[in-house]
Tab-separated table of C-alpha atoms in Angstrom:
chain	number	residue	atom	x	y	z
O	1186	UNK	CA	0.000	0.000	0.000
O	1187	UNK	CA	1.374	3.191	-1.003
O	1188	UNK	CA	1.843	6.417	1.070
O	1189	UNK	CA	-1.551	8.165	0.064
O	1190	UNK	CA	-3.591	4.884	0.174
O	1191	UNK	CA	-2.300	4.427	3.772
O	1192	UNK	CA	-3.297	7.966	4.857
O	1193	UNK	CA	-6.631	7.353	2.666
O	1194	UNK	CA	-7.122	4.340	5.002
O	1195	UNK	CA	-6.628	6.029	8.190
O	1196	UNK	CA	-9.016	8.665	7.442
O	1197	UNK	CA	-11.682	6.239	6.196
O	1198	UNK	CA	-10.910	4.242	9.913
O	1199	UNK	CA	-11.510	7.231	11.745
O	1200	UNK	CA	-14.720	8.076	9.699
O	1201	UNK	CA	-15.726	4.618	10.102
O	1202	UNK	CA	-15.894	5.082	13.826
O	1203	UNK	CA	-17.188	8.241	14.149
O	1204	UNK	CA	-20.190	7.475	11.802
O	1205	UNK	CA	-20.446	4.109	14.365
O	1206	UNK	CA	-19.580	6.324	17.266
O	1207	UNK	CA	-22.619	8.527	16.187
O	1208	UNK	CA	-25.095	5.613	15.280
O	1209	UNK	CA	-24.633	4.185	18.765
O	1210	UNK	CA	-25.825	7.140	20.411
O	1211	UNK	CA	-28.288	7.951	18.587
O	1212	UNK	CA	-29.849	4.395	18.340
O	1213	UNK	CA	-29.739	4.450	22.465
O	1214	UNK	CA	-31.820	5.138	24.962
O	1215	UNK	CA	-34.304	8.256	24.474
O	1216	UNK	CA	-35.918	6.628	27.296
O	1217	UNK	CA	-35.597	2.814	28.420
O	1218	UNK	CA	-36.217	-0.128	26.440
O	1219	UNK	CA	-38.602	-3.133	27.202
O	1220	UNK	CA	-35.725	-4.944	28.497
O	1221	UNK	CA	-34.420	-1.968	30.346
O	1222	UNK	CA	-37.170	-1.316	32.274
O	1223	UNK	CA	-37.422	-4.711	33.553
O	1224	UNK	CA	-34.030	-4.699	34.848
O	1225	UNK	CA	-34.692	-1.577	36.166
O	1226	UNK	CA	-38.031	-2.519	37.820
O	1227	UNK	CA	-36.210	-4.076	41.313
O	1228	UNK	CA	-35.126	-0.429	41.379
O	1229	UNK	CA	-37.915	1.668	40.314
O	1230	UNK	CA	-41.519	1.220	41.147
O	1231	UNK	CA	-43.826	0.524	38.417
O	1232	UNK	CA	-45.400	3.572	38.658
O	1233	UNK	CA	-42.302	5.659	37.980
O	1234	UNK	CA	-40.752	2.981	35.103
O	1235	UNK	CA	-43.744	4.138	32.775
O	1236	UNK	CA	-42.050	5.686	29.894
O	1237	UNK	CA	-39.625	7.879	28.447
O	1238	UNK	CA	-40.651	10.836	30.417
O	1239	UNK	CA	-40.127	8.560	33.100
O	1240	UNK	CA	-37.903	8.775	36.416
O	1241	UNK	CA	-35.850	6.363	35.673
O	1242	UNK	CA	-34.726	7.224	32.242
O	1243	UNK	CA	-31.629	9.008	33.511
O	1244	UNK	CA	-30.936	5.741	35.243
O	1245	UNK	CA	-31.231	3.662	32.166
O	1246	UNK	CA	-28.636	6.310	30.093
O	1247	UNK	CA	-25.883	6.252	32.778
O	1248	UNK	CA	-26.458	2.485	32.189
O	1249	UNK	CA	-26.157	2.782	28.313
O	1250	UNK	CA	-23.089	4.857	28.539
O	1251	UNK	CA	-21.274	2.780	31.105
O	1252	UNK	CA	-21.592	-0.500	29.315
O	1253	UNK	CA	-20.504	2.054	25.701
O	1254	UNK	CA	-17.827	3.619	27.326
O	1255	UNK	CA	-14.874	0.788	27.650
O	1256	UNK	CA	-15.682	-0.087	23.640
O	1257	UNK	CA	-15.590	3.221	22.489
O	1258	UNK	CA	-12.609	4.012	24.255
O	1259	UNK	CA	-11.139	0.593	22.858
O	1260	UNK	CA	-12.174	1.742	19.219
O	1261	UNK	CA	-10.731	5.016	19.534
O	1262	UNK	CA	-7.236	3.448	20.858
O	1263	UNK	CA	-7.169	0.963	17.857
O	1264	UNK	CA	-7.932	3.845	15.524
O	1265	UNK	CA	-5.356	6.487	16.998
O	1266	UNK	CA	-2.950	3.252	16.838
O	1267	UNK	CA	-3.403	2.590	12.838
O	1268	UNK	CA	-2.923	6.333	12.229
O	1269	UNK	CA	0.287	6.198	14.110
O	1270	UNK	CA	1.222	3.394	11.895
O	1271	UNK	CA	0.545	4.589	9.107
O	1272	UNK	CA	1.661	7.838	9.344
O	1273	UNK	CA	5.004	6.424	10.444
O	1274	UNK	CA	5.079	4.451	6.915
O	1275	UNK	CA	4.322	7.913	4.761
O	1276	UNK	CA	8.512	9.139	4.589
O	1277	UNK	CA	9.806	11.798	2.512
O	1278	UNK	CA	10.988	11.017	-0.820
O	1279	UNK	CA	14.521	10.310	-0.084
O	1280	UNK	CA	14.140	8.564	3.239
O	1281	UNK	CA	16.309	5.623	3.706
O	1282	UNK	CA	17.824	6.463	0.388
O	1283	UNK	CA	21.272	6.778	-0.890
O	1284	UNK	CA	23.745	8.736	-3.174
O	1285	UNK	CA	25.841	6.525	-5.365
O	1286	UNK	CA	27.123	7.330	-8.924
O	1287	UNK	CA	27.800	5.669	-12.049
O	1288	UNK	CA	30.450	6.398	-14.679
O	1289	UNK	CA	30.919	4.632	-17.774
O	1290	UNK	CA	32.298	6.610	-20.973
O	1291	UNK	CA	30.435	10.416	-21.311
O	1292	UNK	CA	27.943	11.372	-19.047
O	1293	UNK	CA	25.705	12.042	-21.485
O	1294	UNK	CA	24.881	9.139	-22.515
O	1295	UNK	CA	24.517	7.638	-18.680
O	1296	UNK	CA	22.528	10.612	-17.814
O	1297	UNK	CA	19.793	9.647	-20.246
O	1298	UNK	CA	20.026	6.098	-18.803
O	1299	UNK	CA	19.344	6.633	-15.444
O	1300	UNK	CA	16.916	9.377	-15.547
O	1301	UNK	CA	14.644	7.196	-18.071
O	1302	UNK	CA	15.636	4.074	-15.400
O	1303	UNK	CA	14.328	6.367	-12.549
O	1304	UNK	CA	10.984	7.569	-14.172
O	1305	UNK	CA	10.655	3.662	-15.043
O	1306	UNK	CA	11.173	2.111	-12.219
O	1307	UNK	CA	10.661	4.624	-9.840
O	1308	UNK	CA	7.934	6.398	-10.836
O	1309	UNK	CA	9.311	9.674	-11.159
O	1310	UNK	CA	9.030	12.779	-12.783
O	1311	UNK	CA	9.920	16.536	-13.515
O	1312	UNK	CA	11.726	17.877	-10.466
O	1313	UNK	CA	11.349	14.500	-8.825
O	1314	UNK	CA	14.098	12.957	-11.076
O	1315	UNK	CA	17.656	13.073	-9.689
O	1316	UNK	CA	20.124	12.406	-11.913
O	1317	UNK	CA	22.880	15.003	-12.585
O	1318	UNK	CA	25.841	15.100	-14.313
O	1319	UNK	CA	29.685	15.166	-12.787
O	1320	UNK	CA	32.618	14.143	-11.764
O	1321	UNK	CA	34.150	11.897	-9.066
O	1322	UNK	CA	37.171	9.670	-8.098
O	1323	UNK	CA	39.967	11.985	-8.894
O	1324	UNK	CA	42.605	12.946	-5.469
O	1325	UNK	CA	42.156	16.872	-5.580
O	1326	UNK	CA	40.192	19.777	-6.005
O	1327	UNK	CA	40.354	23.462	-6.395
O	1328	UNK	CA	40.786	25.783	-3.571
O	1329	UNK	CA	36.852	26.737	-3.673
O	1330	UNK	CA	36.330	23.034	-4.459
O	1331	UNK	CA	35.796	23.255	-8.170
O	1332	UNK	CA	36.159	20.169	-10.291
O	1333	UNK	CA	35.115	21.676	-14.548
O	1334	UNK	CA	35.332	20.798	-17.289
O	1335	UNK	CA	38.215	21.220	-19.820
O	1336	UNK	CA	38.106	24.692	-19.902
O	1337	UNK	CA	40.119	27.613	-21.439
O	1338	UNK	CA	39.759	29.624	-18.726
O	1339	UNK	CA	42.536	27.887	-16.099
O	1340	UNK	CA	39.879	26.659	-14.071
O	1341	UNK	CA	40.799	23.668	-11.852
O	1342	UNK	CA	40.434	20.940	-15.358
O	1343	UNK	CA	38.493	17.077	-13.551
O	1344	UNK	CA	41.058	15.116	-15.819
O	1345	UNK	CA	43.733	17.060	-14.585
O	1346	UNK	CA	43.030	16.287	-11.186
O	1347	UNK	CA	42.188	12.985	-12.059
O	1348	UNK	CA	38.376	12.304	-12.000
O	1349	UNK	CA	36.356	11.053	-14.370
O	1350	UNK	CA	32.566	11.818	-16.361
O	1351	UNK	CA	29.949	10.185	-13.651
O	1352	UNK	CA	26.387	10.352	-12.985
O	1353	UNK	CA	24.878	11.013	-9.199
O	1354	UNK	CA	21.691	9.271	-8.427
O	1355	UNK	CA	19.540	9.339	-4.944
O	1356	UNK	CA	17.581	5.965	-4.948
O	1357	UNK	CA	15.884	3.480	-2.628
O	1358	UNK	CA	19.180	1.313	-1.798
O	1359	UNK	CA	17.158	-2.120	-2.291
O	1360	UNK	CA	16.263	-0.599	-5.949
O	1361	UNK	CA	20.067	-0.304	-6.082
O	1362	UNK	CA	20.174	-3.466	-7.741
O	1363	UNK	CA	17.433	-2.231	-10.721
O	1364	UNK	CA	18.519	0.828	-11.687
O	1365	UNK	CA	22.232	-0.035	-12.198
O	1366	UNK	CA	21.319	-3.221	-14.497
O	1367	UNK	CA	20.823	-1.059	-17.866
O	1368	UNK	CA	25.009	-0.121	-17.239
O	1369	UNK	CA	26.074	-3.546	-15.652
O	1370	UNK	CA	24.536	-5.586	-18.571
O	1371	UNK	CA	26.009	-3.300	-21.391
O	1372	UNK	CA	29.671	-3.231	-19.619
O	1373	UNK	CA	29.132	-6.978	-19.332
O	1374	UNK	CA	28.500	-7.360	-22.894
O	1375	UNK	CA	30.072	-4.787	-24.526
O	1376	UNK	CA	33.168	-5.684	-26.029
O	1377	UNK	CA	34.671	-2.398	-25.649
O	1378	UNK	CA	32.872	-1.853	-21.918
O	1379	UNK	CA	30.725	1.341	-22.069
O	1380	UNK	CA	28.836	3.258	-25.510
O	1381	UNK	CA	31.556	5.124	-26.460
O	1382	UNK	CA	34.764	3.839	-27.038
O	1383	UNK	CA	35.870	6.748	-29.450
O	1384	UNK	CA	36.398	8.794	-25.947
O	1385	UNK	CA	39.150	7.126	-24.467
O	1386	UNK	CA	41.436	7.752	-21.280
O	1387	UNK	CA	40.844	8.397	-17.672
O	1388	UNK	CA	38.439	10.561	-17.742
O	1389	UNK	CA	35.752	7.982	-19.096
O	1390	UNK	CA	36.287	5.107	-17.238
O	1391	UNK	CA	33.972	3.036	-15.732
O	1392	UNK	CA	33.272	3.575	-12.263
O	1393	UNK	CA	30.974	3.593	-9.398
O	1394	UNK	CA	30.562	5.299	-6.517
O	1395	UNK	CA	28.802	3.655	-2.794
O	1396	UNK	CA	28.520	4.180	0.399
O	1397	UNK	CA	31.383	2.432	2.365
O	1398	UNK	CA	32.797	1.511	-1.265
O	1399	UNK	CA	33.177	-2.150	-1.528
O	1400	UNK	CA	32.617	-2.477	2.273
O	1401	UNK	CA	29.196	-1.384	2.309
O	1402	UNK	CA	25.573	-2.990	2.286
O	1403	UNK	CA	25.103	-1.646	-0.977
O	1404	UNK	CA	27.534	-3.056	-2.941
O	1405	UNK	CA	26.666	-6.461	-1.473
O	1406	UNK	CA	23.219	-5.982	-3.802
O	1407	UNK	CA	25.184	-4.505	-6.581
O	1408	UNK	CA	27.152	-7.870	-7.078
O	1409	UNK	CA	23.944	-9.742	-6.723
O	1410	UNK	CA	22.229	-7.894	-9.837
O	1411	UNK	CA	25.807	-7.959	-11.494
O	1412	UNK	CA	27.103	-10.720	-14.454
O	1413	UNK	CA	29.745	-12.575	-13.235
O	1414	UNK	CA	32.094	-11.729	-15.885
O	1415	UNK	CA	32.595	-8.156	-14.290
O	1416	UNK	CA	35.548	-7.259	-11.881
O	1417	UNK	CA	35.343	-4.720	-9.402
O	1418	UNK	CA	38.328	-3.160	-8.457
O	1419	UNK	CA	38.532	-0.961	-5.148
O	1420	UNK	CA	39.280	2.590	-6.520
O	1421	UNK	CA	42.627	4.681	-5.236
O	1422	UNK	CA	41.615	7.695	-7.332
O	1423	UNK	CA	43.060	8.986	-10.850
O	1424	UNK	CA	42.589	5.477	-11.802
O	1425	UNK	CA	43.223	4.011	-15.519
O	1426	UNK	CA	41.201	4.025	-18.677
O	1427	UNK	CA	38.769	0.829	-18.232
O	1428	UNK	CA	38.725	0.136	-21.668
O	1429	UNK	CA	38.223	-2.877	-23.432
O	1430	UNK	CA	38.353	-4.742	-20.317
O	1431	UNK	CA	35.258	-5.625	-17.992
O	1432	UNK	CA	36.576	-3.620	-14.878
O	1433	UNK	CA	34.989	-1.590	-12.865
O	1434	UNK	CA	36.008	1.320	-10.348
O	1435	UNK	CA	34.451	1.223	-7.258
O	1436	UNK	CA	35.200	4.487	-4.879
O	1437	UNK	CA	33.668	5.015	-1.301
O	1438	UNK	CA	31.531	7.953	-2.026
O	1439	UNK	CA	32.633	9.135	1.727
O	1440	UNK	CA	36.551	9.425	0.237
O	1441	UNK	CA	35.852	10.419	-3.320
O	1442	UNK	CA	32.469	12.523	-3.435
O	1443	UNK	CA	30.246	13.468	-6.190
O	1444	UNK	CA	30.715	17.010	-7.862
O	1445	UNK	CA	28.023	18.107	-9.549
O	1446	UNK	CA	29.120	19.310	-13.442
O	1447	UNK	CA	28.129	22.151	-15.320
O	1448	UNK	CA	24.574	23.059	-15.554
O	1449	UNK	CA	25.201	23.224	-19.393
O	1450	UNK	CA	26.350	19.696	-19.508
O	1451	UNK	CA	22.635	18.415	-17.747
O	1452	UNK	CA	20.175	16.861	-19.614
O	1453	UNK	CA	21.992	17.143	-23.255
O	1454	UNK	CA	21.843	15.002	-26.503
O	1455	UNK	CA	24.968	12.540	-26.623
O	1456	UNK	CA	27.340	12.541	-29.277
O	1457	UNK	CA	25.514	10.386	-31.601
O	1458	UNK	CA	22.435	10.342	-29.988
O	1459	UNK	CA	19.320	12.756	-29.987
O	1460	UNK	CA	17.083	13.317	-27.065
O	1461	UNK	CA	13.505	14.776	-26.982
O	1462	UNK	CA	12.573	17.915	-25.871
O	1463	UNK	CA	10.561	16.956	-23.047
O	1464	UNK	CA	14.081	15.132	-21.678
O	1465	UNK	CA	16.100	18.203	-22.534
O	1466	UNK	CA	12.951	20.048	-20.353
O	1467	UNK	CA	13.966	18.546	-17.412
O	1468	UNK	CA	17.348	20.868	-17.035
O	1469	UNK	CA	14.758	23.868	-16.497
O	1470	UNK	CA	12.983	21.853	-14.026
O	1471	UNK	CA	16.167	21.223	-11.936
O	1472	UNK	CA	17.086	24.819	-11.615
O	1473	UNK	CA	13.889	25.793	-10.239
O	1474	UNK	CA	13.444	23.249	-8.489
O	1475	UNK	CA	16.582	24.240	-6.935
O	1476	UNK	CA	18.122	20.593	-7.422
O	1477	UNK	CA	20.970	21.492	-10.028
O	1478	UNK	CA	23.119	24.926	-9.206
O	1479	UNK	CA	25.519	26.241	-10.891
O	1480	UNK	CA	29.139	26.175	-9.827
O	1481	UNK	CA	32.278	27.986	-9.472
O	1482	UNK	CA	33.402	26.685	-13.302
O	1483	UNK	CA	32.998	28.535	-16.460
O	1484	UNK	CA	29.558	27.622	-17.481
O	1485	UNK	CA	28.930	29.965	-20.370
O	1486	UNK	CA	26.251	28.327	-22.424
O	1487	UNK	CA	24.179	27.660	-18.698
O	1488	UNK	CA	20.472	27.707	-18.815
């Protein structure tokens, strides 16, 4: 049951009871019934147990009430119990969710793949979708913390400093498994390991970026959704080219964080491949959404 069906639920409880709450009341004593007044006769002479206008009748509704009271109390405990729970199920979007990043030849190209993989699998959309574009596993930065892109402007250059192209993420960790498969299979099968061999060195190798690295829970389900035939290889930073081979970078994402790229490089066609509008869209929708910012890198053709 999903978040709104579980708040759905608890309201429909709680006008469940209220509506029975109500009925109860009104379906009791506006007087005393037949069998009321009997019980009530060893108390009451039969002259005064007549009627509803009778002298008894407040007798008979303290009666009504006291044997209501314990289940209605009861019912409203069980109801303020399932709103609790199911309040306690409705988290925010990211809750119990984790950063990890994926690089395998231009971003690009991976950026397309895991955004469509999100709103697929995920159910996402518009400002909900997370992937952005950057750079990880290198050993430095600038001095305001800039990673850019090759630039001509002397700004601090990611293959320079010996990251390469990635693609940041913030998923469900169980759905960890899922969303990488698209990349996993194709470096599997891929005789060259990633869509692009044309751009070669460093900068494009494969890599992937988790929590604790290969020490973590989350690359325990990574190797679960993973073909056999690929080797994952604890990341030191400024690592080789992965080319042509089935290896695979892993980095502790603690040690070698994600920096987010230009906002010009977000949501763009890849070299040989065109993307429609409504993907292209969704580099708008980051910036107000305030989800992609720009950084301290030359960014001239920036949305």
């Amino acid at each position: 049951m999903g978040p709104a069906a579980r708040l759905v639920a608890c309201v429909c409880v709680a006008a469940v009871s209220q509506a029975h709450f109500a009925a109860a009341w009104s379906n009791g004593p506006a007087g005393c019934s037949r069998r009321d007044l009997k019980s009530l006769r060893g108390r009451c002479g039969p002259a005064e147990v007549t009627g509803p206008a009778s002298a008894c009748e407040g007798a008979c509704d303290d009666e009504f009430a006291a044997s209501r009271l314990p289940w209605l109390r009861a019912a409203l405990a069980a109801c303020g119990a399932l709103c609790v729970a199911f309040g306690a199920a409705v988290r925010p979007a990211h809750a119990e969710s984790i950063s990890v990043y994926f690089g395998q030849g231009c971003f690009w190209h991976v950026q397309n793949e895991l955004a469509n993989a999100e709103m697929k699998l995920l159910g996402r959309s518009g400002p909900e979708v997370t992937a952005l574009a950057g750079y990880a596993g290198g050993t430095s930065a600038g001095a305001k913390g800039e990673v850019c892109y090759h630039n001509n402007r002397n700004a601090p250059d990611y293959g320079d400093m010996g990251h390469t192209e990635v693609v940041n993420v913030v998923i469900p960790e169980e759905k960890l498994g899922d969303l990488s498969k698209v990349l996993l299979d194709y470096a599997a099968k891929s005789t060259f390991g990633r869509h692009d061999p044309q751009d070669r060195g460093s900068e494009y190798r494969s890599a992937i970026g988790l929590p604790g690295g290969m020490g973590g829970s989350a690359f325990k389900l990574l190797e679960k959704a993973s073909d056999p035939k690929l080797q994952f290889v604890q990341g030191e930073g400024g690592d080789a080219d992965t080319l042509l081979t089935k290896k695979i970078w892993v980095y502790d994402t603690a040690k070698f964080p994600f920096y987010q790229g230009e906002i010009y490089h977000q949501f763009h066609d890849d070299m040989t491949d065109r993307y429609p509008d409504s993907y292209h869209e969704l580099r708008k929708t980051a910036v107000q959404a305030g989800s992609l910012k720009r950084v301290a890198c030359p960014d001239i053709k920036a949305a």
